[in-house]
Each structure stands twice: as C-alpha cells, then as structure tokens.
Amino acid sequence: MITVEQAQEIILAHINILGTERVDILSGWGRVLAEDISASVNVPPLDNSAMDGYAVKFTDIQGASADNPVQLTVIGDLPAGYKAPRSLRNGEALRIMTGAPVPDGADAVVMQEDTRAEGTDVTIYKAGSKGSHIRRAGEDIAKGDLLFKVGTRLRPAHIGILAATKRACISVYQRPRVAVLSTGDELVDIDEEMSDGKIVTSNSYSLTALVKENGGIPITLGIARDTKEDLKRRLLEGLHADIVLTSGGVSVGDYDFVKDVLADLGFDMKFWKVAMRPGQPLAFGMIQNKPTFGLPGNPVSVMVSFEQFVKPAMRKMGGHTDLFTPTLEAVAQEKVTTRTGKKYLIRCRITCRDGAYFVTTTGEQGSGILMSMASAHGLMIVPEDQDIVNPGDKVKVQILDREFGFADTPDY
Ligand code: AMP
Ligand code: MG
C-alpha cells in the first residue's frame, strides 16, 4: 500500500493549473494572481502632512524652542483633499490637516501640540527637523514598482493596494469546479423521510462545505443508488467539472460498485488504498482526463481524506504554490497508541500556554464520529514508523481550525 506522501505526489502529478479569468478586485479576494502587478501611480500621490499642524519653511523655525519661540504669519487653513492657493514665503506658515498636500516652499510640518495660535499668527515652540511630519510622494508605493507577482494570494491589504493604485480588475486563476456525488442505498437528503435505517447524506454537505472553504465551486450530483446504472449516469454528469468526488462504495462490500463503474467509464486508476487511518479506502485516477477521487464513505474518513488529497489538488488547480495544510509543533498531553505501517491522523484540540502548544485527543476516534471532527482543532500526526505517543512528546499537528487560539471555542 502506498503512503500518504506517495499518494499526494501521484495526485499532484496529474493536476494542471486552471486557466485565468478577469475579475473585479473585490472578487479577487482569496484568489491567486495570474499576472504581475506594477504600480501605475505614486501612493501617496503628493507630499502631504502626517499631522494636524503648520507647514513651515524649516529655515524660519530652525532655532525655535520653548525658551526661544518663533512667530510666523498664518496665510490660511488647508484641509485634506485641497491644494494650497500659493507657495509659502519666508516668515509664513500654513495651517494644515493630516493628509493635505504640503504647499510649495514648505519643507517641514510642526505638529499642533508644539504651537500656539494667536489671531493671524502662530508661535512655534519646537523646531523638529527638515522634512519632519511630511509623508513623501511615493513613499508607500512608487509608480512603476513591481507590487505583486504571479502566484500571490490576495488578502485584504492586497485589495486595498490594488484600489490605491487604481486597479479595478485583475487576472486571477479560475476556481476549480468540484462535482460531489454521494453513493449508497441508505442515504436520503435532509428533507426526506428517515425510515428503515436510512441516514442523511451528511457527506454531501460536509464535502460541499470543504469545497467552498477551499475556494472551489461545488457542483452537486446528488445521491447515487448502489446500482451500476445510477452511478454511471450521475458520474457522467460530473465530468463537466474540473474534479470529480464520490463518497462511499470504494471498500470491498457487496455493493461497493464505485470502482467497477469508474472502470466502465474508462477510469485510469492510479492507486487504491493509502496507508493511513482514517481513510484507507481511497481510489484516485483519471476519467477522460478529469481527476477523480473515490473517497471513503465514513463521515470522518471522507473529510480527513479530502484534507490530505483533494485540497492540495484544488489548490494547485487554483494557482496556489503552498498546497498542504499547515502544521504546528505541539506537546502531547496524553498517551496515544497506534499500529505501525499506517500514518494516523488523530483528531485533537489545541491549547496555547506560555508560548507553547499542547494537544489532547477528542476522545473516541471511530471514523463515524463526526462530532469529534467538529470539536477538533487539528489532526495530530503519528507517522508510520511509530506506534506510541507519550505525554510530553513533541508531535506535529495539521491545523483544521485556524481560530483555535480564541479562548471562547466551546468544549464539546
Ligand atoms: P461505504 O464505504 O459505502 O460502505 O460507507 C461506509 C460508511 O459510511 C457506511 O456506514 C455508510 O452508511 C456511511 N456513508 C456513506 N456515504 C455517506 C454519506 N454520504 N453521508 C453519511 N454517511 C455515509
Ligand atoms: Mg455504501
């Protein structure tokens, strides 16, 4: 059986980056740039005041101090968003607000707290230095600067910078369209009746949410019954997507037809089964050049498998260069035993004390216990060659919930 890392390598070798599209910058939030961005303007556009105060000629106030104040004539009052009517002459000051352009002839701003206004005059009590409290044109961004390279993931600050440099539209990589098919005669949808041992297809919903969480466009293929005909019909519909996901039916049970049906459709299977727990039964291959994942049916296994395999594939398609779930190093707080030969991904909660992270398991690790997925902040990794974690051991943890540090996360 192949390892998780080998499986990831095989999958990623079959994933191509998608095409690009032009979007308005707000729609670009969270997306990945498909073009280099250079600044077409200076930010700020003009030298302007960093303080409410007085624009002055530095030579006029050079020696000013509390004991030796300097008096200047105030020629006007300049709010932000307006230009001074004329340049400053010797012996003059211009009252100026934060952000207002510094007038020609001025080369320093004295903050209001170091002055006193008296009629049409102002007394300066502190000299500062030449250029003080002036933000220079282009000091944030200079016209022509290369701002962001292809591959940059756009966060709110990037969107602000694009706006500040007058970019309304940008080219980004397309979002992967991911088709989600659940399989099983026992499955019903939320609004259907639950009799005779039926269960709601929670995987359809958790997978759809995962697709959304990872920037994809979910396409629902509904529930396929455990017959080859129904499976085939729905899978064919899914081939319009960029990635096809099925859940359930990939084990060795009497009604586990997914692999057979995939094969009928020309599935070029790259592997089946990965040495991991949960999530061992996983098939991956290509149908008509579409990466297709036969994910396990158990509600936890399907989510853990998505995190290891589908997410990196989606991220690669979407132009990301960092593909895998980030990990942190933590100290185990309880004993965990596993079996060698498989990589264990154990649901756990993370706490932070005195600058270190600590993990405790969420308890019962059955692959049907979806509540333990909801309460988990992360997945503690126990590598293949290890069969025990002792309290105090350092472990790696994949972060599932980036908000784990917030104290008010309820303890289920
Ligand atoms: P299977 O691999 O099809 O035998 O499914 C394994 C387990 O996962 C069974 O207990 C199924 O009932 C359950 N299961 C399969 N698909 C879903 C689904 N879409 N939602 C919730 N549970 C499911
Ligand atoms: Mg099934």
Coordinates of C-alpha atoms and ligand atoms in Angstrom, one line a residue:
M1 CA 0.0 0.0 0.0
I2 CA 1.3 3.5 -0.8
T3 CA 2.0 6.2 1.8
V4 CA 0.1 9.4 2.1
E5 CA 3.1 11.3 0.6
Q6 CA 3.3 8.9 -2.3
A7 CA -0.4 9.3 -3.0
Q8 CA -0.1 13.1 -2.8
E9 CA 2.8 13.0 -5.3
I10 CA 0.8 10.8 -7.8
I11 CA -2.2 13.0 -7.5
L12 CA -0.4 16.3 -7.9
A13 CA 1.5 14.9 -11.0
H14 CA -2.0 14.6 -12.6
I15 CA -3.2 18.0 -11.7
N16 CA -2.9 21.0 -14.1
I17 CA -3.3 24.6 -13.2
L18 CA -6.6 26.0 -14.5
G19 CA -6.9 28.9 -16.9
T20 CA -7.2 32.5 -15.9
E21 CA -10.1 35.0 -15.7
R22 CA -10.5 38.7 -15.2
V23 CA -12.4 39.7 -12.1
D24 CA -13.1 42.9 -10.2
I25 CA -10.7 43.3 -7.3
L26 CA -13.2 42.5 -4.6
S27 CA -14.0 39.2 -6.3
G28 CA -10.2 38.6 -6.3
W29 CA -10.1 38.4 -2.5
G30 CA -8.7 35.0 -1.6
R31 CA -7.8 34.2 -5.2
V32 CA -4.4 33.8 -6.7
L33 CA -2.9 36.4 -9.1
A34 CA -2.3 35.3 -12.6
E35 CA -0.4 38.4 -13.6
D36 CA 2.4 40.6 -12.2
I37 CA 1.0 43.9 -10.9
S38 CA 3.0 47.1 -11.2
A39 CA 2.0 50.5 -9.8
S40 CA 0.6 53.0 -12.3
V41 CA 0.7 55.8 -9.8
N42 CA 2.5 57.1 -6.7
V43 CA 1.0 56.4 -3.3
P44 CA 0.7 58.9 -1.8
P45 CA 0.4 61.0 -4.9
L46 CA 1.8 64.2 -3.4
D47 CA 4.0 65.2 -0.4
N48 CA 1.4 65.6 2.4
S49 CA 1.2 66.3 6.1
A50 CA 1.4 63.4 8.6
M51 CA 0.0 65.6 11.3
D52 CA -2.5 68.3 12.1
G53 CA -0.3 71.4 12.5
Y54 CA 1.5 74.0 10.5
A55 CA 3.5 73.8 7.2
V56 CA 6.6 76.0 7.5
K57 CA 10.0 76.8 6.0
F58 CA 12.5 75.0 8.1
T59 CA 15.0 77.9 7.9
D60 CA 12.4 80.1 9.7
I61 CA 12.0 77.9 12.7
Q62 CA 15.4 76.2 12.9
G63 CA 16.3 77.7 16.3
A64 CA 12.8 77.5 17.9
S65 CA 12.4 76.2 21.4
A66 CA 10.2 76.8 24.4
D67 CA 12.6 79.5 25.6
N68 CA 13.1 80.9 22.2
P69 CA 9.8 80.7 20.3
V70 CA 9.4 81.8 16.7
Q71 CA 6.4 83.7 15.4
L72 CA 5.0 83.2 11.9
T73 CA 2.1 84.7 10.0
V74 CA -0.6 82.1 9.1
I75 CA -1.7 82.5 5.5
G76 CA -4.6 80.1 5.5
D77 CA -6.1 76.8 6.6
L78 CA -5.7 73.7 4.4
P79 CA -8.0 70.6 4.9
A80 CA -7.2 67.3 3.4
G81 CA -8.3 67.0 -0.2
Y82 CA -7.4 70.6 -1.3
K83 CA -4.3 72.2 -2.6
A84 CA -2.7 75.4 -1.1
P85 CA -3.6 78.5 -3.2
R86 CA 0.0 79.6 -3.3
S87 CA 3.5 78.8 -2.2
L88 CA 4.9 79.7 1.2
R89 CA 7.1 82.7 1.7
N90 CA 9.7 83.5 4.4
G91 CA 8.1 84.1 7.8
E92 CA 4.8 82.4 6.8
A93 CA 3.0 79.3 8.0
L94 CA 0.0 77.4 6.6
R95 CA -2.3 75.6 9.0
I96 CA -2.6 72.1 7.5
M97 CA -4.6 69.0 8.3
T98 CA -3.4 65.4 8.2
G99 CA -3.3 64.2 4.5
A100 CA -3.4 67.7 3.0
P101 CA -0.7 68.4 0.3
V102 CA 2.3 70.3 1.7
P103 CA 2.5 73.7 -0.2
D104 CA 5.4 74.6 -2.4
G105 CA 8.1 76.4 -0.4
A106 CA 7.3 74.4 2.8
D107 CA 9.7 71.7 3.9
A108 CA 8.5 70.8 7.4
V109 CA 5.3 70.4 9.4
V110 CA 5.2 71.4 13.0
M111 CA 2.6 69.5 15.0
Q112 CA -0.2 71.4 16.5
E113 CA 0.9 70.4 20.1
D114 CA 4.2 72.3 19.6
T115 CA 2.5 75.6 18.6
R116 CA 0.1 78.2 19.9
A117 CA -2.2 80.2 17.6
E118 CA -2.7 83.9 18.3
G119 CA -5.0 85.7 15.9
T120 CA -3.4 85.6 12.4
D121 CA -0.1 84.5 13.9
V122 CA 1.3 81.2 15.2
T123 CA 4.0 80.7 17.8
I124 CA 6.3 77.7 17.2
Y125 CA 7.9 76.1 20.3
K126 CA 9.8 73.3 18.7
A127 CA 11.9 73.2 15.6
G128 CA 11.9 69.4 14.8
S129 CA 14.0 68.8 11.7
K130 CA 13.8 69.5 8.0
G131 CA 11.2 67.3 6.4
S132 CA 9.6 66.3 9.7
H133 CA 6.0 65.1 9.6
I134 CA 5.9 65.1 5.8
R135 CA 4.9 61.9 4.0
R136 CA 6.8 61.9 0.7
A137 CA 5.0 61.3 -2.6
G138 CA 5.5 57.6 -3.5
E139 CA 6.9 56.7 -0.1
D140 CA 4.4 53.8 0.2
I141 CA 4.3 52.8 -3.4
A142 CA 6.4 54.4 -6.2
K143 CA 5.0 54.5 -9.7
G144 CA 6.5 51.6 -11.7
D145 CA 7.2 49.4 -8.7
L146 CA 6.5 45.7 -9.1
L147 CA 3.9 45.2 -6.4
F148 CA 2.8 41.6 -6.6
K149 CA 4.0 38.7 -8.6
V150 CA 2.0 35.9 -10.3
G151 CA 1.0 33.4 -7.6
T152 CA 0.3 36.0 -4.9
R153 CA -2.8 35.0 -2.8
L154 CA -4.8 38.2 -2.4
R155 CA -5.6 39.3 1.2
P156 CA -7.5 42.4 2.2
A157 CA -4.3 44.5 2.2
H158 CA -3.6 43.5 -1.4
I159 CA -7.1 44.5 -2.4
G160 CA -6.5 47.9 -0.7
I161 CA -3.3 48.4 -2.6
L162 CA -4.8 47.5 -5.9
A163 CA -7.5 50.1 -5.2
A164 CA -5.0 52.7 -4.1
T165 CA -3.1 52.2 -7.4
K166 CA -6.3 52.4 -9.5
R167 CA -6.6 48.8 -10.5
A168 CA -10.2 47.9 -10.8
C169 CA -9.8 44.5 -12.5
I170 CA -7.2 41.8 -12.3
S171 CA -6.4 38.5 -13.8
V172 CA -6.6 35.5 -11.4
Y173 CA -6.6 31.7 -11.8
Q174 CA -10.0 30.1 -12.1
R175 CA -11.7 28.4 -9.2
P176 CA -11.9 24.6 -9.6
R177 CA -15.4 23.3 -10.1
V178 CA -15.7 20.2 -7.9
A179 CA -18.5 17.7 -8.5
V180 CA -19.7 15.9 -5.4
L181 CA -21.5 12.5 -5.6
S182 CA -22.7 10.5 -2.6
T183 CA -23.4 6.8 -3.1
G184 CA -25.5 4.4 -1.0
D185 CA -29.0 3.0 -0.8
E186 CA -29.1 4.0 2.8
L187 CA -28.8 7.7 2.0
V188 CA -31.6 10.3 2.0
D189 CA -31.5 14.1 1.7
I190 CA -32.3 16.3 4.7
D191 CA -36.0 16.8 3.7
E192 CA -36.7 13.1 3.1
E193 CA -38.0 10.6 5.5
M194 CA -35.6 8.5 7.6
S195 CA -37.2 5.1 7.9
D196 CA -35.8 1.6 7.6
G197 CA -32.3 2.5 8.6
K198 CA -31.9 5.4 6.3
I199 CA -29.4 8.2 7.2
V200 CA -29.0 11.7 5.9
T201 CA -26.2 12.2 3.4
S202 CA -24.1 14.3 5.6
N203 CA -21.0 13.8 3.4
S204 CA -22.8 15.6 0.5
Y205 CA -22.9 18.6 2.8
S206 CA -19.5 18.4 4.6
L207 CA -17.8 17.9 1.2
T208 CA -19.6 20.8 -0.4
A209 CA -18.6 23.0 2.6
L210 CA -15.0 21.8 2.2
V211 CA -15.0 22.6 -1.5
K212 CA -16.3 26.1 -0.6
E213 CA -13.8 26.5 2.2
N214 CA -11.0 25.8 -0.2
G215 CA -12.1 28.3 -2.8
G216 CA -13.8 25.8 -5.2
I217 CA -17.2 25.9 -6.9
P218 CA -19.3 22.9 -5.7
I219 CA -21.5 21.0 -8.2
T220 CA -23.9 18.6 -6.6
L221 CA -24.6 15.3 -8.2
G222 CA -26.9 14.2 -5.5
I223 CA -27.2 10.6 -4.2
A224 CA -26.5 7.6 -6.4
R225 CA -28.2 4.4 -5.5
D226 CA -26.0 1.3 -5.2
T227 CA -26.6 0.2 -8.8
K228 CA -24.2 0.5 -11.6
E229 CA -26.7 2.3 -13.8
D230 CA -27.4 5.1 -11.4
L231 CA -23.8 5.5 -10.5
K232 CA -22.8 5.7 -14.2
R233 CA -25.5 8.2 -15.1
R234 CA -24.6 10.6 -12.3
L235 CA -20.8 10.2 -12.8
L236 CA -21.1 11.1 -16.4
E237 CA -22.8 14.4 -15.4
G238 CA -19.8 15.1 -13.2
L239 CA -17.4 15.0 -16.0
H240 CA -18.2 18.7 -16.8
A241 CA -16.4 19.6 -13.6
D242 CA -12.6 20.0 -13.0
I243 CA -12.5 17.4 -10.3
V244 CA -15.0 14.6 -9.5
L245 CA -15.5 13.4 -6.0
T246 CA -17.5 10.3 -4.9
S247 CA -18.0 9.2 -1.4
G248 CA -18.7 5.7 -0.3
G249 CA -18.7 2.4 -2.2
V250 CA -15.0 2.1 -2.6
S251 CA -14.4 -0.6 0.0
V252 CA -14.8 -4.3 -0.5
G253 CA -18.5 -4.6 0.4
D254 CA -21.1 -6.4 -1.8
Y255 CA -22.5 -3.1 -3.0
D256 CA -19.2 -1.2 -3.4
F257 CA -19.6 -0.6 -7.1
V258 CA -17.8 2.7 -7.5
K259 CA -14.6 1.2 -8.7
D260 CA -16.3 -1.1 -11.2
V261 CA -18.4 1.8 -12.6
L262 CA -15.4 4.0 -12.8
A263 CA -13.6 1.3 -14.7
D264 CA -16.5 1.0 -17.2
L265 CA -16.2 4.7 -17.8
G266 CA -12.5 4.3 -18.7
F267 CA -11.2 5.1 -15.3
D268 CA -7.4 5.0 -15.4
M269 CA -6.8 4.2 -11.7
K270 CA -3.6 5.4 -10.3
F271 CA -4.0 3.9 -6.9
W272 CA -6.5 2.4 -4.5
K273 CA -5.9 2.3 -0.7
V274 CA -3.5 4.5 1.2
A275 CA -1.6 3.6 4.3
M276 CA -3.5 5.9 6.6
R277 CA -6.1 6.0 9.3
P278 CA -8.8 7.1 9.0
G279 CA -9.3 7.0 5.2
Q280 CA -7.6 3.9 3.9
P281 CA -10.0 3.0 1.1
L282 CA -9.4 5.8 -1.4
A283 CA -9.2 5.4 -5.2
F284 CA -7.7 8.0 -7.4
G285 CA -7.5 8.1 -11.2
M286 CA -8.5 9.9 -14.3
I287 CA -11.7 9.6 -16.3
Q288 CA -11.4 11.5 -19.6
N289 CA -8.6 13.5 -18.2
K290 CA -10.6 14.5 -15.1
P291 CA -9.0 13.8 -11.8
T292 CA -11.5 11.6 -9.9
F293 CA -11.4 10.7 -6.3
G294 CA -13.3 7.7 -4.9
L295 CA -13.4 8.9 -1.3
P296 CA -14.4 6.6 1.6
G297 CA -17.9 6.8 2.9
N298 CA -17.4 7.2 6.6
P299 CA -18.1 10.8 7.6
V300 CA -14.7 11.4 9.3
S301 CA -12.7 9.4 6.7
V302 CA -14.1 11.4 3.9
M303 CA -13.2 14.7 5.5
V304 CA -9.7 13.7 6.5
S305 CA -9.1 12.3 3.0
F306 CA -10.3 15.5 1.5
E307 CA -7.8 17.4 3.6
Q308 CA -4.9 15.3 2.6
F309 CA -5.6 14.8 -1.1
V310 CA -8.4 16.9 -2.6
K311 CA -7.4 20.1 -1.0
P312 CA -3.8 20.1 -2.4
A313 CA -5.2 19.2 -5.8
M314 CA -7.7 22.1 -5.7
R315 CA -5.1 24.5 -4.5
K316 CA -2.7 23.5 -7.3
M317 CA -5.5 24.0 -9.9
G318 CA -6.3 27.4 -8.4
G319 CA -2.7 28.6 -8.8
H320 CA -1.6 28.3 -5.2
T321 CA 2.0 27.3 -4.6
D322 CA 1.6 26.3 -0.9
L323 CA -0.6 23.3 -1.2
F324 CA -0.7 21.4 2.1
T325 CA -2.5 22.1 5.3
P326 CA -0.1 24.0 7.6
T327 CA 1.2 22.2 10.7
L328 CA 2.4 23.3 14.1
E329 CA 4.6 21.5 16.7
A330 CA 2.9 20.8 19.9
V331 CA 3.3 18.8 23.1
A332 CA 1.1 15.7 23.6
Q333 CA -0.7 15.7 26.8
E334 CA -1.9 12.1 26.8
K335 CA -0.8 8.7 25.7
V336 CA -1.8 7.6 22.2
T337 CA -1.2 4.1 20.8
T338 CA -1.4 3.2 17.1
R339 CA -0.1 0.5 14.8
T340 CA 3.0 0.9 12.7
G341 CA 2.7 0.8 8.9
K342 CA 0.0 3.5 8.7
K343 CA 0.0 7.2 9.2
Y344 CA -2.5 8.1 11.9
L345 CA -4.3 11.4 11.8
I346 CA -5.9 11.9 15.2
R347 CA -8.5 14.5 15.9
C348 CA -7.3 16.7 18.6
R349 CA -7.8 20.0 20.4
I350 CA -5.0 22.6 20.6
T351 CA -4.3 24.9 23.5
C352 CA -1.6 27.5 23.9
R353 CA 0.1 28.2 27.2
D354 CA 3.2 30.2 27.9
G355 CA 4.0 30.3 24.2
A356 CA 3.8 26.6 23.6
Y357 CA 1.1 24.5 22.0
F358 CA -0.5 21.4 23.7
V359 CA -2.8 18.8 22.3
T360 CA -5.3 16.5 23.7
T361 CA -7.3 14.0 21.6
T362 CA -11.0 14.5 21.1
G363 CA -11.5 11.0 22.6
E364 CA -13.3 8.3 20.7
Q365 CA -11.7 8.1 17.2
G366 CA -14.2 6.0 15.3
S367 CA -14.5 7.1 11.7
G368 CA -18.2 7.6 12.1
I369 CA -17.9 10.0 15.0
L370 CA -18.5 13.3 13.1
M371 CA -18.9 15.2 16.4
S372 CA -15.2 14.6 17.0
M373 CA -14.4 16.3 13.7
A374 CA -16.5 19.3 14.8
S375 CA -14.7 19.7 18.1
A376 CA -11.2 19.1 16.6
H377 CA -8.9 22.0 16.0
G378 CA -6.4 19.8 14.2
L379 CA -5.1 16.4 13.3
M380 CA -2.2 15.0 15.3
I381 CA 0.2 13.1 13.0
V382 CA 1.6 9.8 14.2
P383 CA 4.0 8.6 11.5
E384 CA 4.0 5.1 10.0
D385 CA 7.1 4.0 11.9
Q386 CA 5.7 5.0 15.3
D387 CA 3.2 3.1 17.5
I388 CA 3.0 5.3 20.6
V389 CA 2.9 8.9 21.6
N390 CA 3.7 9.6 25.3
P391 CA 2.6 12.6 27.3
G392 CA 5.3 15.2 26.9
D393 CA 6.3 14.0 23.4
K394 CA 6.6 16.6 20.6
V395 CA 4.1 16.0 17.8
K396 CA 3.1 17.6 14.5
V397 CA -0.5 18.8 14.2
Q398 CA -2.3 19.8 11.0
I399 CA -4.4 22.8 11.7
L400 CA -8.0 22.4 10.6
D401 CA -9.5 25.3 12.6
R402 CA -7.4 28.4 12.3
E403 CA -9.3 30.0 15.0
F404 CA -8.2 27.5 17.7
G405 CA -6.4 30.2 19.6
F406 CA -9.6 32.0 20.5
A407 CA -10.5 31.2 24.1
D408 CA -14.2 31.1 23.6
T409 CA -14.3 28.0 21.4
P410 CA -16.8 25.7 23.2
D411 CA -15.5 22.4 24.6
Y412 CA -17.9 19.8 23.3
Ligands
AMP1 P1 -19.4 2.5 2.3 O1 -17.9 2.8 2.1 O2 -20.3 2.9 1.2 O3 -19.6 1.2 2.8 O4 -19.8 3.5 3.5 C1 -19.1 3.5 4.8 C2 -20.0 4.1 5.8 O5 -20.2 5.4 5.6 C3 -21.4 3.5 5.9 O6 -21.8 3.4 7.3 C4 -22.2 4.5 5.2 O7 -23.6 4.5 5.6 C5 -21.6 5.8 5.5 N1 -21.8 6.7 4.5 C6 -21.6 6.5 3.2 N2 -21.9 7.6 2.5 C7 -22.4 8.5 3.3 C8 -22.9 9.8 3.2 N3 -23.0 10.4 2.0 N4 -23.2 10.5 4.3 C9 -23.1 9.9 5.6 N5 -22.6 8.7 5.7 C10 -22.3 8.0 4.6
MG2 MG -22.0 2.4 0.5

